[in-house]
Each structure stands twice: as structure tokens, then as C-alpha cells.
Amino acid sequence: MTAVPQERRIVTAIPGPKSQELQARRLSTVAGGVGSVLPVFTARAGGGIIEDIDGNRMIDFGSGIAVTSVGASAEAVVRRASAQLADFTHTCFMVTPYEGYVEVCEALAELTPGDHAKKSALFNSGAEAVENAVKIARSYTKRQAVVVFDHGYHGRTNLTMALTSKNMPYKQGFGPFAPEVYRVPVAYGYRWPTGAENCGPEAAAQAIDQISKQIGAENVAAIIIEPVLGEGGFIEPAKGFLPAIVKFANDNGIVFVADEIQSGFCRTGQWFACEDEGIVPDLITTAKGIAGGLPLAAVTGRAEMMDSVHGGGLGGTYGGNPVACAGALGSIETMKELDLNAAAKKIESIMKTRLTAMQEKYDIIGDIRGRGAMIAIELVKDPVSKTPFPEAAGALAKACHAEGVLVLTCGTYGNVLRFLPPIVIGEDLLNEGLDVIEAAFAGI
Ligand SMILES: *Cc1c(COP(=O)(O)O)cnc(C)c1O
């Protein structure tokens, strides 16, 4: 499947001398605002391994932030994208169209929840998809207000910064932000004052009350939520929360938008995380895992909503680029062929078993959560106060990196270690990565 040997191998310090040399060049030419989790420079990657230019092979628990679910050099993605590259690289779908775009929209109609008539429009990045979902919802409802949630993340463009809840590093100094954006509570069970059992209905009641009192339901164009909140800390809204919000949206003519950019395409063990509670969104935004690493994003939704926009009102020069569409078709082919939903569930069961055993030994693991190949642990100073412990998350990540396991942090408080392995990762590599994490706990 991939030319990269599926084994961890450390042959130099991390980062090694060649990476350090390139990092010095990078620092003098790449804008300082663009960071890197770990400045080892990539030579090749595939399956569950990233190989750097010094010859180190790292176990990948990040997938380039939930993107390379099929691996970073999946056979079908490479084959289809290469063939497309040789045929033509670009015409602009708005100038002369091509079949790949149509095929991706057909696949999205088939795979997304609900059996209503659906249409899609394709874009380049997740933020662009979210912006377009807002444009479509406003055009359809002729209303302006947009409701988002605490701990939500939707991107880095001006409108999506406004939709994103966390200031540092996403918003600091970048205002003013887009108007008519309102934020309400989300059902964060682990930190809900009256406990996780009451959280779903209580948080929904609070959110709905705030929307009704502070905005007026009749002014709301869209409610946008990630069915599993990604950057905010892999928060799964407590049961009952999403259905209550969807019902409120439906009862009040509000477009319900599921932002599945991180949680979609097999990541949580289902095609889309909102299927877990039988949610059928009006609009759904996708990106990240859709195209095996090529830049592609989409808004998919009810045909009458998507078609409410005047002709020529949606688009962009590169949106639905033919090579990216070919990548998406290769990625979807791989997901079906290898049944990556089942594979993600297997990853969940292995990870949760191992992490639960670690929690018994290390009580700074306050919470273990997530679904499929989207699993996280929230670190706290002690399990009673639940005081966030971001220093532990940083130290653990650093220890894992030094041993050749790439893990990421996230969370509003920076105290969450998240695991997003390529869903095609081998079980042996997955367990070896977990061994390294366990050893890191012993070391801090
Ligand atoms: C990453 C992400 C985005 C933004 O996608 P980009 O491709 O980085 O613009 C939006 N929403 C969610 C839920 C994301 O995880």
C-alpha cells in the first residue's frame, strides 16, 4: 500500500541535524506567525508513519490534523490524482466544468445523513465552506444572526474567527470581527456544574433561552455546531443536547449547520458524527478528511436551501479543483474498500481500554472521551478540583515527540492531548504509540 516502512525508528535527536538546518532557513523566510507543532521536516509519509529528512520514522497520531485518514500516500488517492494531473490541472468549474466535481457532489449526496434531495458546492478550505454555509443560510432565510457555541472552532478567516470561541492564538489582535454572531453554552459534560447526567437538557435549555431572549429566534439564520467539538477539546455534547437544538432550529425556521470538517468521513467510526444521535442537518460542511490531503471542502444540504442563492452567487477560482476532486474520489473509494468506519471503531476500543488503564494509575487524566479515531484525554491538576493542567499536556507531548510519537494538544484551556491517527494505522503501531504515551506519564 505504501512505500514507507511501517515501523518507528529514531536515528538522531528529534529534530535531527538536517531538520535543524532547514528550520534555521525557515525562520529567516517563513512568517513567524505560522507555527509548527514539531519542526521535523517531512521526507515521506504513509500509513501510520511520517519519515523525516534525517531518516527518523515517527508514529503519526495527528494525521495532519485529521486530514490523512486514509494515510498520506494512499494508493487510490495517488493513482487518481496523478491521472488527473496528467489530463489537466485546472479549468475553473465556473468557466468549463468537469466530471470529477459532479462525482464528488454525487458522493456527498449519497454519504451525508438524510434521504432528502441534496446539492453541494465545493471550496478549498474548511473556513471557506463555513463562510459559504452562512451565505447560503442568510440567503435562504433572509435573516442575519448566526449562533455558535462555547469551545467552538470554525476557522481563521474574518467571519470564521468571529464564529470561533478561543482568543489565543486565533483572534488576538485581528479584530474587528464580523457582526451578528452570537455565542451560547454547549453541553460540556465533564465540566457541567450539576453533572454530566443533567448536562444535555440543561445546556440546551440555557442555549435556547439565550437565543430567544438575546437575539430572537425569528432573527436567526443559522445555528452552527461541530457534532464533536474539535479544537475546543474533543467535547462530545452530552446526550440530548444536539436533538434539542435541532428541534428548536426546525421549529423556528433556522438552518441547522453541522460543521463536520474535523469529525466527518469515518473519523468517529461513522461517515458523520451527527449520525450518532440520528441528526439530519440542513447543511453540512466537510473538508479535512475528505480528499486524502488535497485541499477540498464542501457545503452539502437541502436542495431548496442550496438553490436559494442566485446564479453565480457561489464559487471561487479554485473551488473543487479537479486534482483535489480526484483525491476525494480516491479517498472515499479507500474508506469504503477498507471499511474505515469499522477500523475507527476498533481504534476507539483499543485506545479507550489502554487509556482507562492509564487513568487508574495517573489521576491527572480527568476525562477520556471522543469516538472512533478521534480520542482525547483531558489533563487536570486533580480529579476533584478539575483545575486544567496545560503544563502536563505540553510535557507529555514533548516526551512523546522525543520518542517518535507525534501527538497534538488542543482545548480551550490547552490541557487536552488528542489522538487522531490515520484510520489505516496498523494495530501494532497503534499499541506501540500507546506504550510511548504510557511511558511518558511515568516520566513526568
Ligand atoms: C479545521 C476546521 C475548520 C477550518 O478548516 P480550514 O481548512 O483550516 O480552513 C473549520 N471547522 C472545523 C470543525 C475544523 O476542525
Short mmCIF file of C-alpha atoms and ligand atoms in Angstrom, two decimals:
data_model
loop_
_atom_site.label_atom_id
_atom_site.label_comp_id
_atom_site.label_asym_id
_atom_site.label_seq_id
_atom_site.Cartn_x
_atom_site.Cartn_y
_atom_site.Cartn_z
CA MET A 1 0.00 0.00 0.00
CA THR A 2 2.76 2.42 0.88
CA ALA A 3 6.46 2.53 0.35
CA VAL A 4 7.13 3.89 3.84
CA PRO A 5 8.13 1.08 6.23
CA GLN A 6 5.55 0.83 8.99
CA GLU A 7 7.92 0.98 11.93
CA ARG A 8 9.09 3.58 14.40
CA ARG A 9 12.78 4.35 14.11
CA ILE A 10 14.81 7.00 15.88
CA VAL A 11 18.28 7.54 14.43
CA THR A 12 19.06 11.13 15.52
CA ALA A 13 17.89 13.64 18.08
CA ILE A 14 14.38 14.93 17.33
CA PRO A 15 14.61 17.23 15.42
CA GLY A 16 17.76 15.91 13.76
CA PRO A 17 20.59 17.93 12.22
CA LYS A 18 19.07 18.24 8.74
CA SER A 19 15.76 19.36 10.18
CA GLN A 20 17.53 21.87 12.40
CA GLU A 21 19.34 23.28 9.39
CA LEU A 22 16.09 23.64 7.44
CA GLN A 23 14.38 25.13 10.46
CA ALA A 24 17.04 27.87 10.55
CA ARG A 25 16.34 28.64 6.87
CA ARG A 26 12.63 28.56 7.56
CA LEU A 27 12.91 31.01 10.43
CA SER A 28 14.55 33.59 8.21
CA THR A 29 11.97 33.35 5.44
CA VAL A 30 8.64 31.96 6.69
CA ALA A 31 6.37 34.35 8.59
CA GLY A 32 6.76 33.92 12.33
CA GLY A 33 3.01 33.73 12.85
CA VAL A 34 2.94 30.34 11.11
CA GLY A 35 3.88 27.80 13.75
CA SER A 36 4.71 24.07 13.67
CA VAL A 37 3.93 21.54 16.37
CA LEU A 38 7.23 19.78 15.77
CA PRO A 39 9.83 21.15 13.34
CA VAL A 40 10.99 17.86 11.85
CA PHE A 41 10.87 18.22 8.08
CA THR A 42 8.99 15.53 6.23
CA ALA A 43 10.59 13.34 3.57
CA ARG A 44 7.69 10.95 3.00
CA ALA A 45 4.66 9.68 4.82
CA GLY A 46 2.10 6.92 4.53
CA GLY A 47 0.02 4.54 6.63
CA GLY A 48 0.79 5.37 10.25
CA ILE A 49 4.32 6.74 9.71
CA ILE A 50 5.93 10.10 8.94
CA GLU A 51 9.57 9.81 7.89
CA ASP A 52 11.73 12.90 8.29
CA ILE A 53 14.74 14.06 6.27
CA ASP A 54 17.11 12.68 8.93
CA GLY A 55 15.64 9.20 8.48
CA ASN A 56 13.60 9.13 11.69
CA ARG A 57 10.23 7.44 11.45
CA MET A 58 7.53 8.82 13.72
CA ILE A 59 4.24 7.17 14.59
CA ASP A 60 1.59 9.57 13.40
CA PHE A 61 -1.20 10.32 15.91
CA GLY A 62 -2.11 13.58 14.18
CA SER A 63 -2.94 12.87 10.50
CA GLY A 64 -2.01 16.46 9.65
CA ILE A 65 -4.91 17.49 11.92
CA ALA A 66 -7.45 14.82 11.00
CA VAL A 67 -6.80 15.05 7.27
CA THR A 68 -4.92 11.94 6.13
CA SER A 69 -7.43 9.40 7.41
CA VAL A 70 -6.52 7.10 4.52
CA GLY A 71 -2.81 7.77 5.05
CA ALA A 72 -0.67 10.45 3.41
CA SER A 73 0.07 8.44 0.27
CA ALA A 74 -2.98 6.22 -0.18
CA GLU A 75 -2.77 4.21 -3.38
CA ALA A 76 -6.17 5.26 -4.75
CA VAL A 77 -5.60 8.94 -3.94
CA VAL A 78 -2.19 8.96 -5.62
CA ARG A 79 -3.42 6.98 -8.63
CA ARG A 80 -6.48 9.12 -9.28
CA ALA A 81 -4.84 12.48 -8.54
CA SER A 82 -1.82 11.60 -10.71
CA ALA A 83 -4.03 10.60 -13.63
CA GLN A 84 -5.96 13.83 -13.27
CA LEU A 85 -2.74 15.88 -13.13
CA ALA A 86 -1.67 14.40 -16.44
CA ASP A 87 -5.04 15.20 -18.07
CA PHE A 88 -5.49 18.77 -16.87
CA THR A 89 -4.78 20.70 -13.68
CA HIS A 90 -7.46 23.36 -13.84
CA THR A 91 -10.11 24.93 -15.97
CA CYS A 92 -12.18 26.57 -13.20
CA PHE A 93 -15.54 24.84 -12.76
CA MET A 94 -17.21 28.23 -13.26
CA VAL A 95 -15.63 28.50 -16.71
CA THR A 96 -15.76 24.98 -18.19
CA PRO A 97 -16.91 22.19 -15.84
CA TYR A 98 -15.60 18.62 -15.47
CA GLU A 99 -16.94 15.29 -14.25
CA GLY A 100 -14.90 14.91 -11.04
CA TYR A 101 -16.72 17.82 -9.39
CA VAL A 102 -20.10 16.28 -10.20
CA GLU A 103 -18.96 12.87 -8.94
CA VAL A 104 -17.84 14.34 -5.61
CA CYS A 105 -21.23 16.07 -5.22
CA GLU A 106 -22.97 12.76 -6.02
CA ALA A 107 -20.86 11.00 -3.38
CA LEU A 108 -21.65 13.69 -0.81
CA ALA A 109 -25.38 13.35 -1.52
CA GLU A 110 -25.11 9.60 -1.01
CA LEU A 111 -22.95 9.63 2.14
CA THR A 112 -24.38 12.52 4.18
CA PRO A 113 -27.33 11.88 6.52
CA GLY A 114 -30.92 12.11 5.29
CA ASP A 115 -32.70 10.88 2.17
CA HIS A 116 -33.99 14.30 1.05
CA ALA A 117 -32.84 15.90 -2.20
CA LYS A 118 -29.34 17.32 -1.66
CA LYS A 119 -26.95 19.54 -3.53
CA SER A 120 -23.35 20.57 -2.88
CA ALA A 121 -20.89 23.32 -3.68
CA LEU A 122 -17.13 22.75 -3.43
CA PHE A 123 -14.45 25.02 -1.99
CA ASN A 124 -10.78 24.93 -0.95
CA SER A 125 -10.70 25.05 2.83
CA GLY A 126 -12.88 24.39 5.82
CA ALA A 127 -13.17 28.06 6.69
CA GLU A 128 -14.36 28.80 3.18
CA ALA A 129 -17.01 26.09 3.45
CA VAL A 130 -18.28 27.52 6.75
CA GLU A 131 -18.40 31.04 5.27
CA ASN A 132 -20.44 29.71 2.37
CA ALA A 133 -22.81 27.82 4.67
CA VAL A 134 -23.53 31.19 6.35
CA LYS A 135 -24.05 32.87 2.97
CA ILE A 136 -26.50 30.14 1.94
CA ALA A 137 -28.40 30.21 5.26
CA ARG A 138 -28.73 34.00 5.14
CA SER A 139 -29.85 33.94 1.53
CA TYR A 140 -32.44 31.22 2.25
CA THR A 141 -33.87 32.67 5.48
CA LYS A 142 -33.39 36.38 4.68
CA ARG A 143 -32.16 36.68 8.28
CA GLN A 144 -28.74 37.70 9.57
CA ALA A 145 -27.91 36.32 13.02
CA VAL A 146 -25.63 33.30 13.38
CA VAL A 147 -25.47 31.27 16.59
CA VAL A 148 -22.36 29.35 17.62
CA PHE A 149 -21.22 27.66 20.83
CA ASP A 150 -18.66 27.92 23.61
CA HIS A 151 -15.48 25.99 22.70
CA GLY A 152 -16.42 26.02 19.00
CA TYR A 153 -13.84 26.31 16.23
CA HIS A 154 -14.73 27.19 12.65
CA GLY A 155 -11.62 28.70 11.05
CA ARG A 156 -9.31 31.68 10.73
CA THR A 157 -10.92 33.97 8.11
CA ASN A 158 -12.68 37.09 9.35
CA LEU A 159 -16.18 35.61 9.62
CA THR A 160 -14.95 32.26 10.94
CA MET A 161 -12.70 33.97 13.52
CA ALA A 162 -15.86 35.61 14.78
CA LEU A 163 -17.50 32.17 14.95
CA THR A 164 -14.51 30.67 16.79
CA SER A 165 -14.61 30.93 20.58
CA LYS A 166 -10.92 30.87 21.57
CA ASN A 167 -8.96 34.13 21.53
CA MET A 168 -5.34 32.92 21.62
CA PRO A 169 -3.93 32.24 19.12
CA TYR A 170 -6.79 32.56 16.64
CA LYS A 171 -8.18 36.06 17.21
CA GLN A 172 -5.77 38.13 19.31
CA GLY A 173 -5.16 41.48 17.62
CA PHE A 174 -7.11 40.54 14.47
CA GLY A 175 -10.40 42.35 15.12
CA PRO A 176 -12.79 43.90 14.42
CA PHE A 177 -14.76 40.73 13.83
CA ALA A 178 -17.84 40.13 11.71
CA PRO A 179 -21.11 41.25 13.32
CA GLU A 180 -24.32 39.30 14.05
CA VAL A 181 -22.50 36.36 15.61
CA TYR A 182 -23.79 35.13 19.00
CA ARG A 183 -22.28 32.51 21.29
CA VAL A 184 -24.26 30.28 23.66
CA PRO A 185 -23.36 27.44 26.08
CA VAL A 186 -22.58 23.91 24.90
CA ALA A 187 -23.19 20.67 26.81
CA TYR A 188 -19.66 20.02 28.11
CA GLY A 189 -20.48 17.12 30.42
CA TYR A 190 -17.15 16.88 32.21
CA ARG A 191 -17.35 20.48 33.42
CA TRP A 192 -21.10 20.93 33.77
CA PRO A 193 -21.83 22.24 37.29
CA THR A 194 -24.74 19.86 38.02
CA GLY A 195 -23.01 16.83 36.49
CA ALA A 196 -22.81 15.08 33.15
CA GLU A 197 -26.20 13.30 33.51
CA ASN A 198 -28.13 16.57 33.62
CA CYS A 199 -25.94 18.36 31.16
CA GLY A 200 -27.62 17.68 27.80
CA PRO A 201 -31.12 19.01 28.55
CA GLU A 202 -29.92 21.76 30.91
CA ALA A 203 -27.38 23.16 28.47
CA ALA A 204 -29.92 23.00 25.63
CA ALA A 205 -32.47 24.91 27.74
CA GLN A 206 -29.89 27.57 28.57
CA ALA A 207 -28.77 27.91 24.96
CA ILE A 208 -32.34 28.13 23.68
CA ASP A 209 -33.28 30.64 26.38
CA GLN A 210 -30.34 32.84 25.45
CA ILE A 211 -31.14 32.67 21.75
CA SER A 212 -34.78 33.52 22.37
CA LYS A 213 -34.14 36.34 24.84
CA GLN A 214 -30.99 37.90 23.44
CA ILE A 215 -31.41 37.53 19.67
CA GLY A 216 -34.98 36.45 18.94
CA ALA A 217 -35.42 33.14 17.13
CA GLU A 218 -37.04 34.92 14.18
CA ASN A 219 -33.76 36.78 13.52
CA VAL A 220 -31.54 33.70 13.42
CA ALA A 221 -30.37 32.47 10.01
CA ALA A 222 -28.21 29.59 11.20
CA ILE A 223 -27.09 27.60 14.20
CA ILE A 224 -23.64 26.11 13.58
CA ILE A 225 -22.10 23.38 15.71
CA GLU A 226 -19.45 20.70 15.48
CA PRO A 227 -21.12 17.39 16.46
CA VAL A 228 -17.85 16.61 18.27
CA LEU A 229 -16.07 19.87 19.08
CA GLY A 230 -12.52 19.53 17.74
CA GLU A 231 -10.08 22.30 18.61
CA GLY A 232 -12.15 23.07 21.72
CA GLY A 233 -11.08 19.74 23.23
CA PHE A 234 -12.90 16.84 21.56
CA ILE A 235 -16.03 17.67 23.53
CA GLU A 236 -18.94 15.38 22.72
CA PRO A 237 -22.07 17.37 23.51
CA ALA A 238 -23.90 15.44 26.25
CA LYS A 239 -26.72 13.21 25.01
CA GLY A 240 -29.94 15.03 24.22
CA PHE A 241 -28.27 18.37 23.56
CA LEU A 242 -27.97 18.15 19.77
CA PRO A 243 -31.50 16.77 19.21
CA ALA A 244 -32.97 19.59 21.34
CA ILE A 245 -31.05 22.24 19.40
CA VAL A 246 -32.06 20.69 16.07
CA LYS A 247 -35.73 20.64 17.14
CA PHE A 248 -35.52 24.29 18.15
CA ALA A 249 -33.96 25.16 14.79
CA ASN A 250 -36.60 23.21 12.86
CA ASP A 251 -39.48 24.75 14.85
CA ASN A 252 -38.21 28.25 14.19
CA GLY A 253 -37.17 28.14 10.54
CA ILE A 254 -33.47 28.28 11.44
CA VAL A 255 -30.93 26.49 9.24
CA PHE A 256 -29.08 23.86 11.32
CA VAL A 257 -25.48 23.52 10.14
CA ALA A 258 -23.29 20.60 11.27
CA ASP A 259 -19.63 21.53 10.92
CA GLU A 260 -18.19 18.06 10.30
CA ILE A 261 -14.89 19.35 8.96
CA GLN A 262 -12.90 17.51 11.64
CA SER A 263 -15.42 14.84 12.74
CA GLY A 264 -16.59 13.70 9.29
CA PHE A 265 -15.55 10.99 6.83
CA CYS A 266 -15.17 7.93 9.09
CA ARG A 267 -13.20 9.81 11.75
CA THR A 268 -15.65 8.95 14.55
CA GLY A 269 -16.49 5.48 13.24
CA GLN A 270 -19.44 6.76 11.22
CA TRP A 271 -19.47 8.68 7.96
CA PHE A 272 -20.57 11.68 10.00
CA ALA A 273 -20.57 12.17 13.78
CA CYS A 274 -24.09 13.63 13.80
CA GLU A 275 -25.44 10.19 12.84
CA ASP A 276 -24.75 9.13 16.42
CA GLU A 277 -27.98 10.75 17.64
CA GLY A 278 -29.80 10.44 14.34
CA ILE A 279 -29.33 14.10 13.49
CA VAL A 280 -30.13 15.15 9.92
CA PRO A 281 -28.53 18.58 9.39
CA ASP A 282 -29.95 21.07 6.92
CA LEU A 283 -26.42 21.92 5.79
CA ILE A 284 -23.21 20.04 6.49
CA THR A 285 -19.69 21.38 6.00
CA THR A 286 -16.84 19.00 5.19
CA ALA A 287 -13.12 19.35 4.47
CA LYS A 288 -10.06 17.82 6.24
CA GLY A 289 -10.59 14.04 5.79
CA ILE A 290 -12.46 14.34 2.50
CA ALA A 291 -9.60 14.21 0.00
CA GLY A 292 -6.62 12.35 1.48
CA GLY A 293 -4.63 15.55 1.96
CA LEU A 294 -5.59 17.52 -1.13
CA PRO A 295 -7.30 20.83 -0.41
CA LEU A 296 -11.03 20.39 -0.84
CA ALA A 297 -14.09 21.41 1.14
CA ALA A 298 -17.82 21.28 0.62
CA VAL A 299 -21.19 22.51 1.74
CA THR A 300 -23.89 19.88 1.25
CA GLY A 301 -27.52 20.46 2.08
CA ARG A 302 -31.19 20.51 1.32
CA ALA A 303 -31.61 21.26 -2.38
CA GLU A 304 -34.11 24.08 -1.77
CA MET A 305 -31.68 25.81 0.59
CA MET A 306 -28.63 25.34 -1.62
CA ASP A 307 -30.62 26.58 -4.63
CA SER A 308 -31.95 29.67 -2.84
CA VAL A 309 -28.77 31.50 -3.85
CA HIS A 310 -28.92 33.42 -7.17
CA GLY A 311 -26.92 32.02 -10.11
CA GLY A 312 -23.26 33.00 -9.85
CA GLY A 313 -23.61 33.77 -6.12
CA LEU A 314 -21.37 30.88 -5.01
CA GLY A 315 -17.97 29.80 -6.26
CA GLY A 316 -14.31 30.73 -6.37
CA THR A 317 -11.41 30.30 -8.78
CA TYR A 318 -10.10 27.03 -7.38
CA GLY A 319 -13.14 25.60 -5.58
CA GLY A 320 -13.47 21.93 -6.46
CA ASN A 321 -10.13 21.80 -8.26
CA PRO A 322 -10.04 18.69 -10.48
CA VAL A 323 -6.95 17.18 -8.82
CA ALA A 324 -8.49 17.68 -5.37
CA CYS A 325 -11.75 16.10 -6.59
CA ALA A 326 -9.81 13.10 -7.90
CA GLY A 327 -8.14 12.86 -4.47
CA ALA A 328 -11.54 12.90 -2.78
CA LEU A 329 -12.84 10.12 -5.01
CA GLY A 330 -9.72 8.07 -4.20
CA SER A 331 -10.13 8.76 -0.52
CA ILE A 332 -13.82 7.77 -0.49
CA GLU A 333 -13.01 4.65 -2.51
CA THR A 334 -10.41 3.69 0.11
CA MET A 335 -12.78 4.38 3.02
CA LYS A 336 -15.39 2.06 1.51
CA GLU A 337 -12.97 -0.63 0.40
CA LEU A 338 -11.17 -0.87 3.74
CA ASP A 339 -14.30 -0.15 5.82
CA LEU A 340 -12.64 2.65 7.74
CA ASN A 341 -15.72 3.15 9.91
CA ALA A 342 -15.15 -0.30 11.39
CA ALA A 343 -11.41 0.41 11.60
CA ALA A 344 -12.06 3.65 13.51
CA LYS A 345 -14.27 1.80 15.99
CA LYS A 346 -11.51 -0.74 16.53
CA ILE A 347 -9.06 2.10 17.20
CA GLU A 348 -11.50 3.53 19.74
CA SER A 349 -11.78 0.26 21.61
CA ILE A 350 -8.00 -0.26 21.75
CA MET A 351 -7.29 3.33 22.77
CA LYS A 352 -10.01 3.61 25.38
CA THR A 353 -9.02 0.32 27.01
CA ARG A 354 -5.39 1.38 27.24
CA LEU A 355 -6.15 4.94 28.34
CA THR A 356 -8.60 3.77 31.01
CA ALA A 357 -5.86 1.56 32.45
CA MET A 358 -3.52 4.58 32.48
CA GLN A 359 -6.18 6.69 34.21
CA GLU A 360 -6.25 4.21 37.09
CA LYS A 361 -2.55 4.90 37.64
CA TYR A 362 -2.40 8.61 36.81
CA ASP A 363 -5.23 10.67 38.22
CA ILE A 364 -4.24 13.73 36.23
CA ILE A 365 -6.23 12.06 33.44
CA GLY A 366 -9.53 13.71 34.32
CA ASP A 367 -11.53 12.58 31.33
CA ILE A 368 -11.20 10.19 28.40
CA ARG A 369 -13.51 10.98 25.55
CA GLY A 370 -14.16 11.07 21.84
CA ARG A 371 -15.25 8.45 19.36
CA GLY A 372 -13.57 6.31 16.72
CA ALA A 373 -10.14 7.58 15.76
CA MET A 374 -10.87 10.95 17.43
CA ILE A 375 -9.91 10.32 21.05
CA ALA A 376 -8.62 12.70 23.72
CA ILE A 377 -7.65 12.87 27.36
CA GLU A 378 -8.25 15.99 29.44
CA LEU A 379 -5.48 16.63 31.98
CA VAL A 380 -6.25 18.18 35.38
CA LYS A 381 -4.24 19.02 38.48
CA ASP A 382 -6.53 16.73 40.48
CA PRO A 383 -9.79 14.96 39.70
CA VAL A 384 -11.82 16.85 42.32
CA SER A 385 -10.97 20.46 41.50
CA LYS A 386 -10.60 19.62 37.78
CA THR A 387 -8.18 22.55 37.50
CA PRO A 388 -6.82 22.44 33.93
CA PHE A 389 -3.21 21.23 33.71
CA PRO A 390 -1.89 22.53 30.35
CA GLU A 391 1.75 22.15 31.53
CA ALA A 392 1.21 18.38 31.76
CA ALA A 393 -0.25 18.27 28.25
CA GLY A 394 2.79 20.17 26.96
CA ALA A 395 5.27 17.99 28.83
CA LEU A 396 3.62 14.76 27.70
CA ALA A 397 3.51 15.90 24.08
CA LYS A 398 7.18 16.84 24.25
CA ALA A 399 8.14 13.49 25.76
CA CYS A 400 6.18 11.63 23.06
CA HIS A 401 7.78 13.68 20.29
CA ALA A 402 11.27 12.90 21.58
CA GLU A 403 10.41 9.19 21.37
CA GLY A 404 8.99 9.44 17.87
CA VAL A 405 5.25 9.63 18.50
CA LEU A 406 3.54 12.68 17.05
CA VAL A 407 0.66 13.76 19.30
CA LEU A 408 -1.25 17.06 19.30
CA THR A 409 -2.76 19.15 22.06
CA CYS A 410 -6.00 21.14 21.96
CA GLY A 411 -8.72 22.50 24.21
CA THR A 412 -9.84 25.93 25.35
CA TYR A 413 -7.54 25.52 28.36
CA GLY A 414 -4.73 23.88 26.34
CA ASN A 415 -4.94 20.84 28.63
CA VAL A 416 -6.15 18.18 26.21
CA LEU A 417 -3.95 15.61 24.45
CA ARG A 418 -5.69 14.48 21.30
CA PHE A 419 -5.13 11.42 19.20
CA LEU A 420 -6.06 11.43 15.52
CA PRO A 421 -4.16 8.55 13.94
CA PRO A 422 -4.61 7.80 10.26
CA ILE A 423 -7.50 5.34 10.34
CA VAL A 424 -5.40 2.91 8.29
CA ILE A 425 -2.74 2.71 11.04
CA GLY A 426 -1.68 -0.84 11.93
CA GLU A 427 -2.66 -2.23 15.32
CA ASP A 428 0.97 -2.83 16.25
CA LEU A 429 1.88 0.80 15.60
CA LEU A 430 -1.18 1.98 17.50
CA ASN A 431 -0.19 -0.07 20.53
CA GLU A 432 3.43 0.99 20.28
CA GLY A 433 2.33 4.63 20.23
CA LEU A 434 0.25 3.99 23.33
CA ASP A 435 3.27 2.33 25.02
CA VAL A 436 5.22 5.54 24.42
CA ILE A 437 2.39 7.66 25.84
CA GLU A 438 2.24 5.41 28.91
CA ALA A 439 6.00 5.71 29.41
CA ALA A 440 5.68 9.50 29.09
CA PHE A 441 3.22 9.52 32.00
CA ALA A 442 5.70 7.60 34.10
CA GLY A 443 8.36 10.17 33.23
CA ILE A 444 6.62 13.46 34.07
C1 LIG B 1 -10.12 22.79 10.78
C2 LIG B 1 -11.52 23.20 10.96
C3 LIG B 1 -12.08 24.29 10.26
C4 LIG B 1 -11.26 25.15 9.32
O1 LIG B 1 -10.78 24.43 8.24
P1 LIG B 1 -9.53 25.03 7.39
O2 LIG B 1 -9.39 24.07 6.25
O3 LIG B 1 -8.36 25.07 8.30
O4 LIG B 1 -9.96 26.39 6.95
C5 LIG B 1 -13.42 24.57 10.45
N1 LIG B 1 -14.18 23.84 11.29
C6 LIG B 1 -13.68 22.78 11.97
C7 LIG B 1 -14.57 22.00 12.86
C8 LIG B 1 -12.33 22.45 11.85
O5 LIG B 1 -11.82 21.44 12.56
#
